[in-house]
Amino acid sequence: MENKGFKILIHASTWFAPILVPIITYFIISDREIKSLSLQALVFHIVIGILISVSAFFSWILIGIPFLIIFGLIAIIAPIVGIVKAFNGRPFRYPIIGSWF
């Protein structure tokens, strides 16, 4: 599968540079599939960051704790699924965000 390494890098960037790697990859690589995946990852990381921040803020009144747990799990599980699918050469679209790009 071509560009498998870039796909894995984009998904794995969630743990070391969730904003920087998708932006750089978007501008460096000309492949349309990689560009779409970079935008998906970038928007996913931004949205999940906002959701986790809001949930953390509201956790002081206990309302945010369930959401914090759910969004935290999504932030961990979605990139892992993307890495596994990219490694196996199968396509992956981020939940909800993937339908926009």
CSV table of C-alpha atoms in Angstrom, one decimal:
chain,number,residue,atom,x,y,z
A,1,MET,CA,0.0,0.0,0.0
A,2,GLU,CA,1.5,3.3,-1.0
A,3,ASN,CA,2.0,6.0,1.7
A,4,LYS,CA,1.4,3.5,4.5
A,5,GLY,CA,4.2,5.1,6.6
A,6,PHE,CA,2.6,8.5,6.3
A,7,LYS,CA,-0.8,7.2,7.3
A,8,ILE,CA,0.7,5.5,10.4
A,9,LEU,CA,2.6,8.7,11.2
A,10,ILE,CA,-0.5,10.8,11.0
A,11,HIS,CA,-2.4,8.5,13.3
A,12,ALA,CA,0.4,8.1,15.8
A,13,SER,CA,1.0,11.9,15.9
A,14,THR,CA,-1.8,12.0,18.5
A,15,TRP,CA,0.8,11.2,21.2
A,16,PHE,CA,3.6,13.5,20.2
A,17,ALA,CA,2.5,16.3,17.8
A,18,PRO,CA,-1.2,16.1,17.2
A,19,ILE,CA,-1.5,19.5,15.4
A,20,LEU,CA,2.0,19.9,13.8
A,21,VAL,CA,2.3,16.5,12.0
A,22,PRO,CA,-1.0,16.7,10.2
A,23,ILE,CA,-0.3,20.3,9.0
A,24,ILE,CA,3.2,19.5,7.8
A,25,THR,CA,2.0,16.3,6.1
A,26,TYR,CA,-0.8,18.2,4.4
A,27,PHE,CA,1.6,20.7,2.8
A,28,ILE,CA,4.4,18.3,2.0
A,29,ILE,CA,2.5,15.3,0.4
A,30,SER,CA,0.6,15.8,-2.8
A,31,ASP,CA,-1.5,12.6,-2.5
A,32,ARG,CA,-5.2,13.4,-2.2
A,33,GLU,CA,-5.9,10.5,0.2
A,34,ILE,CA,-3.1,11.6,2.6
A,35,LYS,CA,-4.3,15.3,2.4
A,36,SER,CA,-7.8,14.1,3.4
A,37,LEU,CA,-6.5,12.0,6.2
A,38,SER,CA,-4.3,14.9,7.5
A,39,LEU,CA,-7.3,17.2,7.6
A,40,GLN,CA,-9.4,14.5,9.3
A,41,ALA,CA,-6.7,14.0,12.0
A,42,LEU,CA,-6.2,17.7,12.5
A,43,VAL,CA,-9.9,18.4,13.0
A,44,PHE,CA,-10.3,15.3,15.2
A,45,HIS,CA,-7.4,16.3,17.4
A,46,ILE,CA,-8.7,19.9,17.8
A,47,VAL,CA,-12.3,18.8,18.5
A,48,ILE,CA,-11.3,16.1,21.0
A,49,GLY,CA,-9.0,18.6,22.7
A,50,ILE,CA,-11.9,21.0,23.1
A,51,LEU,CA,-14.3,18.3,24.3
A,52,ILE,CA,-11.8,17.0,26.8
A,53,SER,CA,-11.1,20.6,28.0
A,54,VAL,CA,-14.8,21.4,28.5
A,55,SER,CA,-15.3,18.0,30.2
A,56,ALA,CA,-12.4,18.7,32.5
A,57,PHE,CA,-13.8,22.1,33.4
A,58,PHE,CA,-17.2,20.7,34.2
A,59,SER,CA,-15.8,17.7,36.2
A,60,TRP,CA,-15.6,19.9,39.3
A,61,ILE,CA,-19.4,19.6,39.5
A,62,LEU,CA,-19.3,15.9,38.5
A,63,ILE,CA,-21.2,16.4,35.3
A,64,GLY,CA,-18.0,16.3,33.2
A,65,ILE,CA,-16.5,13.2,34.6
A,66,PRO,CA,-18.4,10.7,32.4
A,67,PHE,CA,-17.8,12.8,29.3
A,68,LEU,CA,-14.1,13.1,30.2
A,69,ILE,CA,-13.8,9.4,30.4
A,70,ILE,CA,-15.7,8.8,27.1
A,71,PHE,CA,-13.8,11.5,25.2
A,72,GLY,CA,-10.5,10.3,26.7
A,73,LEU,CA,-11.1,6.8,25.5
A,74,ILE,CA,-12.1,8.0,22.0
A,75,ALA,CA,-8.9,10.0,21.9
A,76,ILE,CA,-6.9,6.9,22.6
A,77,ILE,CA,-8.8,4.2,20.7
A,78,ALA,CA,-9.5,6.0,17.4
A,79,PRO,CA,-5.8,6.6,16.5
A,80,ILE,CA,-4.9,3.0,17.5
A,81,VAL,CA,-7.6,1.7,15.2
A,82,GLY,CA,-6.3,4.0,12.5
A,83,ILE,CA,-2.7,2.7,12.9
A,84,VAL,CA,-3.8,-0.9,12.8
A,85,LYS,CA,-5.9,-0.3,9.6
A,86,ALA,CA,-3.1,1.7,8.0
A,87,PHE,CA,-0.6,-1.1,8.8
A,88,ASN,CA,-3.0,-3.6,7.2
A,89,GLY,CA,-3.5,-1.4,4.1
A,90,ARG,CA,-7.2,-0.8,4.9
A,91,PRO,CA,-8.8,2.7,4.7
A,92,PHE,CA,-9.8,4.5,7.9
A,93,ARG,CA,-11.9,7.6,8.4
A,94,TYR,CA,-12.1,9.3,11.8
A,95,PRO,CA,-15.5,9.0,13.5
A,96,ILE,CA,-17.9,11.8,12.5
A,97,ILE,CA,-15.0,13.9,11.1
A,98,GLY,CA,-14.3,11.4,8.3
A,99,SER,CA,-17.7,12.1,6.6
A,100,TRP,CA,-16.8,15.8,6.3
A,101,PHE,CA,-13.6,15.4,4.3
